[in-house]
Amino acid sequence: MTSASGSHARFSAPAKKNLGQHFLTDAGYIERIVMAVNPKPGDRLVEIGPGQGAITFPLLKKHGKLTAIEFDRDLIEPLTHAAQAIGALQIIHRDVLSVDFTALADGGKLRLVGNLPYNLSSPILFHALDHAASIEDMVFMLQKEVVDRMAAGPGSKVYGRLGVMLQAYCTVTPLFVVPPEAFRPPPKVDSAVVRLQPLPPAEIAVRDHRHFANVVRAAFGQRRKTLRNALSTVCDSAQIEAAGLRPDARAEQIEVVGFIALANLLASTHSE
Ligand code: SAM
């Protein structure tokens, strides 16, 4: 294993568990993430959780410019200091969940990157989804188990709300697995890097986000139940059938397009 040590000299504070701090130290995996991002001139890179700069500095060196969103105040000064000799680093000292990506994009599109704090990975993914129209792509490292859920299809034990919601709006491409030894301190589980590419608006079949989110939440809220029972507060059997689905099927058997068809049907009924 190799170490990307040089940039850590100015960061003496211990990792904070409550902020999900597991710093990537393996130069080989850092390089693979930078290659996956592969910044092009004009790209607007935004890193979530730069930490001690493991990914930040190599990206900054390659691209010259980067915006980073970091919540830990103890990291802001050392990051700012270390970046000075490398490139233009803009640091937003905020909780990423309070950052308005649409406003940050200012009419353009952002490329998000991050070794995410694992305790916040689902909220960050749903937050990004809310701003998908302003995002070109995302290269994220998450727990491997979460990446498996994001990419799962019907019939898989880990197919559920997260996968359906993301796949309705994005292509989800798992890239590679990263073992615990690549981090300091090491997490307890394997990690994985995934690319998410929001679909062009014309390819998004969901007509009403609220209905879609309600249907998916209800269907997987009680995943062992039939659709008829799990969705009883949202719609009736006739509507499930009208959307081309079997009321006695379970959520884990339904393709993403099936949930979209049902949500669109309900949205059109409610708007009449
Ligand atoms: N990118 C660094 C690396 O790969 O070594 C650090 C990754 S560490 C897993 C997650 C980072 O996210 C930490 O720097 C942590 O302080 C930051 N973080 C945690 N919660 C955050 C939040 N709500 N908003 C912004 N950053 C946050």
PDB file of C-alpha atoms and ligand atoms in Angstrom:
ATOM      1  CA  MET A   1       0.000   0.000   0.000  1.00  0.00           C
ATOM      2  CA  THR A   2       1.235   3.484  -0.794  1.00  0.00           C
ATOM      3  CA  SER A   3       0.587   6.607   1.212  1.00  0.00           C
ATOM      4  CA  ALA A   4      -0.315  10.104   0.068  1.00  0.00           C
ATOM      5  CA  SER A   5       1.321  11.433   3.200  1.00  0.00           C
ATOM      6  CA  GLY A   6       2.887  14.799   2.251  1.00  0.00           C
ATOM      7  CA  SER A   7      -0.345  16.768   2.417  1.00  0.00           C
ATOM      8  CA  HIS A   8      -1.174  15.484   5.909  1.00  0.00           C
ATOM      9  CA  ALA A   9       1.711  17.216   7.687  1.00  0.00           C
ATOM     10  CA  ARG A  10      -0.391  20.270   8.595  1.00  0.00           C
ATOM     11  CA  PHE A  11      -3.363  18.237   9.832  1.00  0.00           C
ATOM     12  CA  SER A  12      -2.677  17.094  13.349  1.00  0.00           C
ATOM     13  CA  ALA A  13      -6.235  16.903  14.759  1.00  0.00           C
ATOM     14  CA  PRO A  14      -7.542  13.370  15.372  1.00  0.00           C
ATOM     15  CA  ALA A  15     -10.364  12.083  13.158  1.00  0.00           C
ATOM     16  CA  LYS A  16     -13.839  12.973  14.435  1.00  0.00           C
ATOM     17  CA  LYS A  17     -16.131   9.993  14.554  1.00  0.00           C
ATOM     18  CA  ASN A  18     -19.341  12.046  14.703  1.00  0.00           C
ATOM     19  CA  LEU A  19     -18.387  13.677  11.364  1.00  0.00           C
ATOM     20  CA  GLY A  20     -17.725  10.316   9.721  1.00  0.00           C
ATOM     21  CA  GLN A  21     -14.040  11.156   9.298  1.00  0.00           C
ATOM     22  CA  HIS A  22     -12.124   8.317   7.647  1.00  0.00           C
ATOM     23  CA  PHE A  23      -9.324   9.900   5.670  1.00  0.00           C
ATOM     24  CA  LEU A  24      -8.227   8.235   2.466  1.00  0.00           C
ATOM     25  CA  THR A  25      -4.463   7.663   2.585  1.00  0.00           C
ATOM     26  CA  ASP A  26      -3.807   5.149  -0.200  1.00  0.00           C
ATOM     27  CA  ALA A  27      -2.308   6.985  -3.181  1.00  0.00           C
ATOM     28  CA  GLY A  28      -3.437   4.279  -5.613  1.00  0.00           C
ATOM     29  CA  TYR A  29      -7.118   4.694  -4.751  1.00  0.00           C
ATOM     30  CA  ILE A  30      -6.792   8.487  -4.650  1.00  0.00           C
ATOM     31  CA  GLU A  31      -5.419   8.332  -8.207  1.00  0.00           C
ATOM     32  CA  ARG A  32      -8.280   6.067  -9.332  1.00  0.00           C
ATOM     33  CA  ILE A  33     -10.851   8.529  -7.974  1.00  0.00           C
ATOM     34  CA  VAL A  34      -9.118  11.440  -9.715  1.00  0.00           C
ATOM     35  CA  MET A  35      -9.092   9.402 -12.943  1.00  0.00           C
ATOM     36  CA  ALA A  36     -12.805   8.623 -12.520  1.00  0.00           C
ATOM     37  CA  VAL A  37     -13.546  12.349 -12.192  1.00  0.00           C
ATOM     38  CA  ASN A  38     -11.194  13.183 -15.092  1.00  0.00           C
ATOM     39  CA  PRO A  39     -11.808  16.947 -14.968  1.00  0.00           C
ATOM     40  CA  LYS A  40     -12.072  18.782 -18.279  1.00  0.00           C
ATOM     41  CA  PRO A  41     -11.402  22.497 -18.863  1.00  0.00           C
ATOM     42  CA  GLY A  42     -14.386  24.550 -17.742  1.00  0.00           C
ATOM     43  CA  ASP A  43     -15.744  21.868 -15.352  1.00  0.00           C
ATOM     44  CA  ARG A  44     -17.131  23.210 -12.091  1.00  0.00           C
ATOM     45  CA  LEU A  45     -15.860  20.764  -9.500  1.00  0.00           C
ATOM     46  CA  VAL A  46     -17.433  20.732  -6.054  1.00  0.00           C
ATOM     47  CA  GLU A  47     -16.075  18.393  -3.400  1.00  0.00           C
ATOM     48  CA  ILE A  48     -18.193  17.380  -0.420  1.00  0.00           C
ATOM     49  CA  GLY A  49     -16.117  16.862   2.737  1.00  0.00           C
ATOM     50  CA  PRO A  50     -12.507  17.558   1.665  1.00  0.00           C
ATOM     51  CA  GLY A  51     -11.210  16.479   5.089  1.00  0.00           C
ATOM     52  CA  GLN A  52      -7.426  16.677   5.014  1.00  0.00           C
ATOM     53  CA  GLY A  53      -7.386  17.165   1.263  1.00  0.00           C
ATOM     54  CA  ALA A  54      -6.649  13.615   0.060  1.00  0.00           C
ATOM     55  CA  ILE A  55      -8.728  14.065  -3.096  1.00  0.00           C
ATOM     56  CA  THR A  56      -8.863  17.875  -2.988  1.00  0.00           C
ATOM     57  CA  PHE A  57      -5.198  18.572  -3.619  1.00  0.00           C
ATOM     58  CA  PRO A  58      -4.663  16.138  -6.527  1.00  0.00           C
ATOM     59  CA  LEU A  59      -7.861  17.463  -8.180  1.00  0.00           C
ATOM     60  CA  LEU A  60      -6.764  21.045  -7.556  1.00  0.00           C
ATOM     61  CA  LYS A  61      -3.357  20.299  -9.043  1.00  0.00           C
ATOM     62  CA  LYS A  62      -4.961  18.829 -12.144  1.00  0.00           C
ATOM     63  CA  HIS A  63      -7.776  21.331 -12.578  1.00  0.00           C
ATOM     64  CA  GLY A  64      -6.487  24.535 -10.943  1.00  0.00           C
ATOM     65  CA  LYS A  65      -9.844  25.374  -9.380  1.00  0.00           C
ATOM     66  CA  LEU A  66     -12.214  23.681  -6.941  1.00  0.00           C
ATOM     67  CA  THR A  67     -15.007  24.466  -4.495  1.00  0.00           C
ATOM     68  CA  ALA A  68     -15.081  22.365  -1.324  1.00  0.00           C
ATOM     69  CA  ILE A  69     -17.844  22.118   1.283  1.00  0.00           C
ATOM     70  CA  GLU A  70     -16.570  21.215   4.758  1.00  0.00           C
ATOM     71  CA  PHE A  71     -18.417  21.265   8.075  1.00  0.00           C
ATOM     72  CA  ASP A  72     -15.430  20.803  10.417  1.00  0.00           C
ATOM     73  CA  ARG A  73     -14.123  24.253  11.349  1.00  0.00           C
ATOM     74  CA  ASP A  74     -10.757  22.812  12.452  1.00  0.00           C
ATOM     75  CA  LEU A  75     -10.010  21.805   8.870  1.00  0.00           C
ATOM     76  CA  ILE A  76     -10.762  25.116   7.156  1.00  0.00           C
ATOM     77  CA  GLU A  77      -7.532  26.971   7.964  1.00  0.00           C
ATOM     78  CA  PRO A  78      -5.156  24.054   7.234  1.00  0.00           C
ATOM     79  CA  LEU A  79      -6.973  23.333   3.945  1.00  0.00           C
ATOM     80  CA  THR A  80      -6.816  26.992   2.931  1.00  0.00           C
ATOM     81  CA  HIS A  81      -3.144  27.184   3.830  1.00  0.00           C
ATOM     82  CA  ALA A  82      -2.129  23.975   2.066  1.00  0.00           C
ATOM     83  CA  ALA A  83      -4.077  24.867  -1.087  1.00  0.00           C
ATOM     84  CA  GLN A  84      -2.362  28.219  -1.589  1.00  0.00           C
ATOM     85  CA  ALA A  85       0.606  26.764  -3.428  1.00  0.00           C
ATOM     86  CA  ILE A  86      -1.560  24.490  -5.568  1.00  0.00           C
ATOM     87  CA  GLY A  87      -4.545  26.370  -6.979  1.00  0.00           C
ATOM     88  CA  ALA A  88      -7.740  28.320  -6.348  1.00  0.00           C
ATOM     89  CA  LEU A  89      -9.659  26.543  -3.571  1.00  0.00           C
ATOM     90  CA  GLN A  90     -12.953  28.071  -2.472  1.00  0.00           C
ATOM     91  CA  ILE A  91     -14.101  26.579   0.826  1.00  0.00           C
ATOM     92  CA  ILE A  92     -17.728  26.754   1.891  1.00  0.00           C
ATOM     93  CA  HIS A  93     -17.810  26.173   5.657  1.00  0.00           C
ATOM     94  CA  ARG A  94     -21.303  24.700   5.921  1.00  0.00           C
ATOM     95  CA  ASP A  95     -23.327  21.556   6.447  1.00  0.00           C
ATOM     96  CA  VAL A  96     -23.603  20.222   2.883  1.00  0.00           C
ATOM     97  CA  LEU A  97     -27.311  19.545   3.461  1.00  0.00           C
ATOM     98  CA  SER A  98     -27.863  23.298   3.741  1.00  0.00           C
ATOM     99  CA  VAL A  99     -26.010  24.103   0.517  1.00  0.00           C
ATOM    100  CA  ASP A 100     -28.261  25.051  -2.390  1.00  0.00           C
ATOM    101  CA  PHE A 101     -26.521  23.341  -5.329  1.00  0.00           C
ATOM    102  CA  THR A 102     -28.873  25.020  -7.808  1.00  0.00           C
ATOM    103  CA  ALA A 103     -27.835  28.464  -6.566  1.00  0.00           C
ATOM    104  CA  LEU A 104     -24.178  27.399  -6.493  1.00  0.00           C
ATOM    105  CA  ALA A 105     -24.427  26.207 -10.118  1.00  0.00           C
ATOM    106  CA  ASP A 106     -25.749  29.661 -11.097  1.00  0.00           C
ATOM    107  CA  GLY A 107     -27.285  28.450 -14.334  1.00  0.00           C
ATOM    108  CA  GLY A 108     -24.464  26.027 -15.142  1.00  0.00           C
ATOM    109  CA  LYS A 109     -23.854  22.451 -14.018  1.00  0.00           C
ATOM    110  CA  LEU A 110     -21.738  21.115 -11.170  1.00  0.00           C
ATOM    111  CA  ARG A 111     -19.594  18.008 -11.034  1.00  0.00           C
ATOM    112  CA  LEU A 112     -19.805  16.702  -7.468  1.00  0.00           C
ATOM    113  CA  VAL A 113     -17.145  14.515  -5.930  1.00  0.00           C
ATOM    114  CA  GLY A 114     -16.681  13.215  -2.421  1.00  0.00           C
ATOM    115  CA  ASN A 115     -15.649  10.543  -0.015  1.00  0.00           C
ATOM    116  CA  LEU A 116     -18.885  11.071   1.862  1.00  0.00           C
ATOM    117  CA  PRO A 117     -19.422  10.927   5.627  1.00  0.00           C
ATOM    118  CA  TYR A 118     -21.106   7.508   5.750  1.00  0.00           C
ATOM    119  CA  ASN A 119     -23.591   8.486   8.466  1.00  0.00           C
ATOM    120  CA  LEU A 120     -25.048  11.077   6.060  1.00  0.00           C
ATOM    121  CA  SER A 121     -24.765   9.295   2.739  1.00  0.00           C
ATOM    122  CA  SER A 122     -28.484   8.753   2.051  1.00  0.00           C
ATOM    123  CA  PRO A 123     -29.495  12.325   3.063  1.00  0.00           C
ATOM    124  CA  ILE A 124     -26.706  13.698   0.839  1.00  0.00           C
ATOM    125  CA  LEU A 125     -27.864  11.547  -2.096  1.00  0.00           C
ATOM    126  CA  PHE A 126     -31.491  12.696  -1.694  1.00  0.00           C
ATOM    127  CA  HIS A 127     -30.315  16.308  -1.331  1.00  0.00           C
ATOM    128  CA  ALA A 128     -28.323  16.002  -4.563  1.00  0.00           C
ATOM    129  CA  LEU A 129     -31.372  14.464  -6.243  1.00  0.00           C
ATOM    130  CA  ASP A 130     -33.374  17.588  -5.365  1.00  0.00           C
ATOM    131  CA  HIS A 131     -30.818  19.569  -7.390  1.00  0.00           C
ATOM    132  CA  ALA A 132     -30.229  16.997 -10.151  1.00  0.00           C
ATOM    133  CA  ALA A 133     -31.014  19.499 -12.916  1.00  0.00           C
ATOM    134  CA  SER A 134     -27.957  21.532 -11.856  1.00  0.00           C
ATOM    135  CA  ILE A 135     -25.604  18.554 -11.596  1.00  0.00           C
ATOM    136  CA  GLU A 136     -23.647  17.052 -14.490  1.00  0.00           C
ATOM    137  CA  ASP A 137     -22.426  14.015 -12.566  1.00  0.00           C
ATOM    138  CA  MET A 138     -21.312  12.763  -9.165  1.00  0.00           C
ATOM    139  CA  VAL A 139     -18.406  10.525  -8.222  1.00  0.00           C
ATOM    140  CA  PHE A 140     -18.931   9.429  -4.637  1.00  0.00           C
ATOM    141  CA  MET A 141     -17.315   6.994  -2.256  1.00  0.00           C
ATOM    142  CA  LEU A 142     -19.770   5.346   0.111  1.00  0.00           C
ATOM    143  CA  GLN A 143     -20.113   2.150   2.070  1.00  0.00           C
ATOM    144  CA  LYS A 144     -20.119  -0.714  -0.430  1.00  0.00           C
ATOM    145  CA  GLU A 145     -23.406  -1.904   1.036  1.00  0.00           C
ATOM    146  CA  VAL A 146     -25.009   1.443   0.131  1.00  0.00           C
ATOM    147  CA  VAL A 147     -23.588   1.355  -3.411  1.00  0.00           C
ATOM    148  CA  ASP A 148     -25.030  -2.174  -3.788  1.00  0.00           C
ATOM    149  CA  ARG A 149     -28.451  -0.804  -2.766  1.00  0.00           C
ATOM    150  CA  MET A 150     -28.146   2.166  -5.132  1.00  0.00           C
ATOM    151  CA  ALA A 151     -27.512  -0.086  -8.134  1.00  0.00           C
ATOM    152  CA  ALA A 152     -29.778  -3.056  -7.265  1.00  0.00           C
ATOM    153  CA  GLY A 153     -32.654  -4.175  -9.470  1.00  0.00           C
ATOM    154  CA  PRO A 154     -35.857  -6.184  -8.874  1.00  0.00           C
ATOM    155  CA  GLY A 155     -35.311  -9.590  -7.308  1.00  0.00           C
ATOM    156  CA  SER A 156     -32.251  -8.454  -5.359  1.00  0.00           C
ATOM    157  CA  LYS A 157     -32.521  -8.569  -1.569  1.00  0.00           C
ATOM    158  CA  VAL A 158     -31.096  -5.049  -1.408  1.00  0.00           C
ATOM    159  CA  TYR A 159     -33.450  -3.545  -4.016  1.00  0.00           C
ATOM    160  CA  GLY A 160     -35.422  -0.813  -2.267  1.00  0.00           C
ATOM    161  CA  ARG A 161     -36.375   2.816  -1.952  1.00  0.00           C
ATOM    162  CA  LEU A 162     -32.860   4.228  -2.412  1.00  0.00           C
ATOM    163  CA  GLY A 163     -32.224   2.340  -5.661  1.00  0.00           C
ATOM    164  CA  VAL A 164     -35.638   3.099  -7.160  1.00  0.00           C
ATOM    165  CA  MET A 165     -35.477   6.808  -6.313  1.00  0.00           C
ATOM    166  CA  LEU A 166     -31.964   7.220  -7.712  1.00  0.00           C
ATOM    167  CA  GLN A 167     -32.470   5.093 -10.825  1.00  0.00           C
ATOM    168  CA  ALA A 168     -35.593   7.051 -11.804  1.00  0.00           C
ATOM    169  CA  TYR A 169     -33.466  10.180 -12.144  1.00  0.00           C
ATOM    170  CA  CYS A 170     -29.882   9.009 -12.726  1.00  0.00           C
ATOM    171  CA  THR A 171     -27.766   6.288 -14.250  1.00  0.00           C
ATOM    172  CA  VAL A 172     -25.969   4.547 -11.405  1.00  0.00           C
ATOM    173  CA  THR A 173     -22.612   2.953 -12.230  1.00  0.00           C
ATOM    174  CA  PRO A 174     -20.575   1.229  -9.492  1.00  0.00           C
ATOM    175  CA  LEU A 175     -16.872   1.700 -10.332  1.00  0.00           C
ATOM    176  CA  PHE A 176     -14.614  -0.115  -7.819  1.00  0.00           C
ATOM    177  CA  VAL A 177     -14.367  -1.389  -4.254  1.00  0.00           C
ATOM    178  CA  VAL A 178     -12.005   0.187  -1.692  1.00  0.00           C
ATOM    179  CA  PRO A 179     -10.871  -1.856   1.343  1.00  0.00           C
ATOM    180  CA  PRO A 180     -10.745  -0.485   4.935  1.00  0.00           C
ATOM    181  CA  GLU A 181      -6.906  -0.400   4.909  1.00  0.00           C
ATOM    182  CA  ALA A 182      -7.000   2.465   2.393  1.00  0.00           C
ATOM    183  CA  PHE A 183      -8.236   4.844   5.140  1.00  0.00           C
ATOM    184  CA  ARG A 184      -7.035   6.278   8.422  1.00  0.00           C
ATOM    185  CA  PRO A 185      -8.686   5.356  10.725  1.00  0.00           C
ATOM    186  CA  PRO A 186     -10.023   2.333   8.819  1.00  0.00           C
ATOM    187  CA  PRO A 187     -13.828   1.997   8.679  1.00  0.00           C
ATOM    188  CA  LYS A 188     -15.332  -1.347   9.712  1.00  0.00           C
ATOM    189  CA  VAL A 189     -16.686  -2.104   6.251  1.00  0.00           C
ATOM    190  CA  ASP A 190     -15.674  -2.101   2.591  1.00  0.00           C
ATOM    191  CA  SER A 191     -16.301   1.065   0.617  1.00  0.00           C
ATOM    192  CA  ALA A 192     -17.048   1.558  -3.073  1.00  0.00           C
ATOM    193  CA  VAL A 193     -16.873   4.358  -5.599  1.00  0.00           C
ATOM    194  CA  VAL A 194     -19.942   5.021  -7.731  1.00  0.00           C
ATOM    195  CA  ARG A 195     -20.786   7.391 -10.573  1.00  0.00           C
ATOM    196  CA  LEU A 196     -24.235   8.979 -10.790  1.00  0.00           C
ATOM    197  CA  GLN A 197     -25.294  10.797 -13.942  1.00  0.00           C
ATOM    198  CA  PRO A 198     -28.596  12.667 -13.791  1.00  0.00           C
ATOM    199  CA  LEU A 199     -30.739  11.847 -16.831  1.00  0.00           C
ATOM    200  CA  PRO A 200     -31.483  14.646 -19.318  1.00  0.00           C
ATOM    201  CA  PRO A 201     -34.877  16.193 -18.441  1.00  0.00           C
ATOM    202  CA  ALA A 202     -36.481  14.687 -21.587  1.00  0.00           C
ATOM    203  CA  GLU A 203     -35.572  11.182 -20.383  1.00  0.00           C
ATOM    204  CA  ILE A 204     -37.053  11.571 -16.909  1.00  0.00           C
ATOM    205  CA  ALA A 205     -40.395   9.766 -17.002  1.00  0.00           C
ATOM    206  CA  VAL A 206     -41.586  10.831 -13.527  1.00  0.00           C
ATOM    207  CA  ARG A 207     -44.268  13.509 -13.955  1.00  0.00           C
ATOM    208  CA  ASP A 208     -44.758  14.445 -10.332  1.00  0.00           C
ATOM    209  CA  HIS A 209     -41.944  13.949  -7.842  1.00  0.00           C
ATOM    210  CA  ARG A 210     -44.203  14.060  -4.789  1.00  0.00           C
ATOM    211  CA  HIS A 211     -46.489  11.266  -5.984  1.00  0.00           C
ATOM    212  CA  PHE A 212     -43.523   9.176  -7.053  1.00  0.00           C
ATOM    213  CA  ALA A 213     -41.735   9.609  -3.716  1.00  0.00           C
ATOM    214  CA  ASN A 214     -44.969   8.747  -1.829  1.00  0.00           C
ATOM    215  CA  VAL A 215     -45.605   5.587  -3.850  1.00  0.00           C
ATOM    216  CA  VAL A 216     -42.031   4.322  -3.455  1.00  0.00           C
ATOM    217  CA  ARG A 217     -41.896   5.126   0.268  1.00  0.00           C
ATOM    218  CA  ALA A 218     -45.198   3.357   0.944  1.00  0.00           C
ATOM    219  CA  ALA A 219     -44.380   0.337  -1.251  1.00  0.00           C
ATOM    220  CA  PHE A 220     -41.054  -0.363   0.475  1.00  0.00           C
ATOM    221  CA  GLY A 221     -42.194   0.793   3.920  1.00  0.00           C
ATOM    222  CA  GLN A 222     -43.720  -2.662   4.272  1.00  0.00           C
ATOM    223  CA  ARG A 223     -41.765  -4.621   1.689  1.00  0.00           C
ATOM    224  CA  ARG A 224     -43.110  -8.039   2.696  1.00  0.00           C
ATOM    225  CA  LYS A 225     -46.699  -6.969   2.061  1.00  0.00           C
ATOM    226  CA  THR A 226     -48.429  -7.117  -1.285  1.00  0.00           C
ATOM    227  CA  LEU A 227     -48.752  -3.836  -3.178  1.00  0.00           C
ATOM    228  CA  ARG A 228     -52.494  -3.890  -2.458  1.00  0.00           C
ATOM    229  CA  ASN A 229     -51.810  -3.743   1.297  1.00  0.00           C
ATOM    230  CA  ALA A 230     -48.622  -1.691   1.355  1.00  0.00           C
ATOM    231  CA  LEU A 231     -50.177   0.995  -0.867  1.00  0.00           C
ATOM    232  CA  SER A 232     -53.630   1.001   0.746  1.00  0.00           C
ATOM    233  CA  THR A 233     -53.255   4.600   1.957  1.00  0.00           C
ATOM    234  CA  VAL A 234     -52.015   5.794  -1.441  1.00  0.00           C
ATOM    235  CA  CYS A 235     -54.231   4.049  -4.005  1.00  0.00           C
ATOM    236  CA  ASP A 236     -56.576   1.111  -4.580  1.00  0.00           C
ATOM    237  CA  SER A 237     -56.216  -2.209  -6.442  1.00  0.00           C
ATOM    238  CA  ALA A 238     -57.958  -0.896  -9.555  1.00  0.00           C
ATOM    239  CA  GLN A 239     -55.383   1.869  -9.883  1.00  0.00           C
ATOM    240  CA  ILE A 240     -52.520  -0.587  -9.343  1.00  0.00           C
ATOM    241  CA  GLU A 241     -53.941  -2.743 -12.130  1.00  0.00           C
ATOM    242  CA  ALA A 242     -54.539   0.262 -14.373  1.00  0.00           C
ATOM    243  CA  ALA A 243     -50.809   1.006 -14.100  1.00  0.00           C
ATOM    244  CA  GLY A 244     -50.081  -2.497 -15.410  1.00  0.00           C
ATOM    245  CA  LEU A 245     -49.049  -3.951 -12.021  1.00  0.00           C
ATOM    246  CA  ARG A 246     -50.408  -6.927 -10.086  1.00  0.00           C
ATOM    247  CA  PRO A 247     -51.905  -5.939  -6.713  1.00  0.00           C
ATOM    248  CA  ASP A 248     -50.655  -9.222  -5.206  1.00  0.00           C
ATOM    249  CA  ALA A 249     -47.026  -8.537  -6.253  1.00  0.00           C
ATOM    250  CA  ARG A 250     -44.522  -7.214  -3.714  1.00  0.00           C
ATOM    251  CA  ALA A 251     -42.503  -4.020  -4.123  1.00  0.00           C
ATOM    252  CA  GLU A 252     -39.216  -5.884  -4.533  1.00  0.00           C
ATOM    253  CA  GLN A 253     -40.586  -7.489  -7.745  1.00  0.00           C
ATOM    254  CA  ILE A 254     -41.536  -4.207  -9.442  1.00  0.00           C
ATOM    255  CA  GLU A 255     -39.266  -2.505 -11.987  1.00  0.00           C
ATOM    256  CA  VAL A 256     -38.521   1.217 -11.593  1.00  0.00           C
ATOM    257  CA  VAL A 257     -40.749   1.907 -14.634  1.00  0.00           C
ATOM    258  CA  GLY A 258     -43.645   0.182 -12.827  1.00  0.00           C
ATOM    259  CA  PHE A 259     -43.450   2.583  -9.876  1.00  0.00           C
ATOM    260  CA  ILE A 260     -43.204   5.491 -12.316  1.00  0.00           C
ATOM    261  CA  ALA A 261     -46.293   4.280 -14.228  1.00  0.00           C
ATOM    262  CA  LEU A 262     -48.338   4.042 -11.023  1.00  0.00           C
ATOM    263  CA  ALA A 263     -47.171   7.434  -9.712  1.00  0.00           C
ATOM    264  CA  ASN A 264     -47.912   9.084 -13.077  1.00  0.00           C
ATOM    265  CA  LEU A 265     -51.378   7.545 -13.125  1.00  0.00           C
ATOM    266  CA  LEU A 266     -52.085   8.867  -9.623  1.00  0.00           C
ATOM    267  CA  ALA A 267     -50.689  12.293 -10.523  1.00  0.00           C
ATOM    268  CA  SER A 268     -52.958  12.508 -13.588  1.00  0.00           C
ATOM    269  CA  THR A 269     -56.006  11.398 -11.558  1.00  0.00           C
ATOM    270  CA  HIS A 270     -55.317  14.014  -8.884  1.00  0.00           C
ATOM    271  CA  SER A 271     -54.782  16.834 -11.373  1.00  0.00           C
ATOM    272  CA  GLU A 272     -58.127  16.232 -13.101  1.00  0.00           C
TER     273      GLU A 272
HETATM  274  N1  SAM B   1     -12.278  13.675   1.505  1.00  0.00           N
HETATM  275  C1  SAM B   1     -11.509  13.272   2.676  1.00  0.00           C
HETATM  276  C2  SAM B   1     -10.763  11.997   2.386  1.00  0.00           C
HETATM  277  O1  SAM B   1     -11.131  11.304   1.431  1.00  0.00           O
HETATM  278  O2  SAM B   1      -9.838  11.686   3.113  1.00  0.00           O
HETATM  279  C3  SAM B   1     -12.391  13.129   3.923  1.00  0.00           C
HETATM  280  C4  SAM B   1     -13.512  12.148   3.811  1.00  0.00           C
HETATM  281  S1  SAM B   1     -14.342  11.836   5.350  1.00  0.00           S
HETATM  282  C5  SAM B   1     -15.017  10.228   5.009  1.00  0.00           C
HETATM  283  C6  SAM B   1     -15.830  12.842   5.271  1.00  0.00           C
HETATM  284  C7  SAM B   1     -15.612  14.346   5.346  1.00  0.00           C
HETATM  285  O3  SAM B   1     -16.898  14.995   5.346  1.00  0.00           O
HETATM  286  C8  SAM B   1     -14.912  14.845   6.596  1.00  0.00           C
HETATM  287  O4  SAM B   1     -13.944  15.794   6.247  1.00  0.00           O
HETATM  288  C9  SAM B   1     -16.017  15.491   7.432  1.00  0.00           C
HETATM  289  O5  SAM B   1     -15.569  16.514   8.291  1.00  0.00           O
HETATM  290  C10 SAM B   1     -16.930  16.018   6.338  1.00  0.00           C
HETATM  291  N2  SAM B   1     -18.328  16.191   6.763  1.00  0.00           N
HETATM  292  C11 SAM B   1     -19.011  15.470   7.688  1.00  0.00           C
HETATM  293  N3  SAM B   1     -20.282  15.907   7.775  1.00  0.00           N
HETATM  294  C12 SAM B   1     -20.394  16.947   6.898  1.00  0.00           C
HETATM  295  C13 SAM B   1     -21.461  17.826   6.553  1.00  0.00           C
HETATM  296  N4  SAM B   1     -22.671  17.716   7.101  1.00  0.00           N
HETATM  297  N5  SAM B   1     -21.222  18.777   5.620  1.00  0.00           N
HETATM  298  C14 SAM B   1     -19.998  18.899   5.031  1.00  0.00           C
HETATM  299  N6  SAM B   1     -18.954  18.086   5.336  1.00  0.00           N
HETATM  300  C15 SAM B   1     -19.144  17.130   6.256  1.00  0.00           C
END
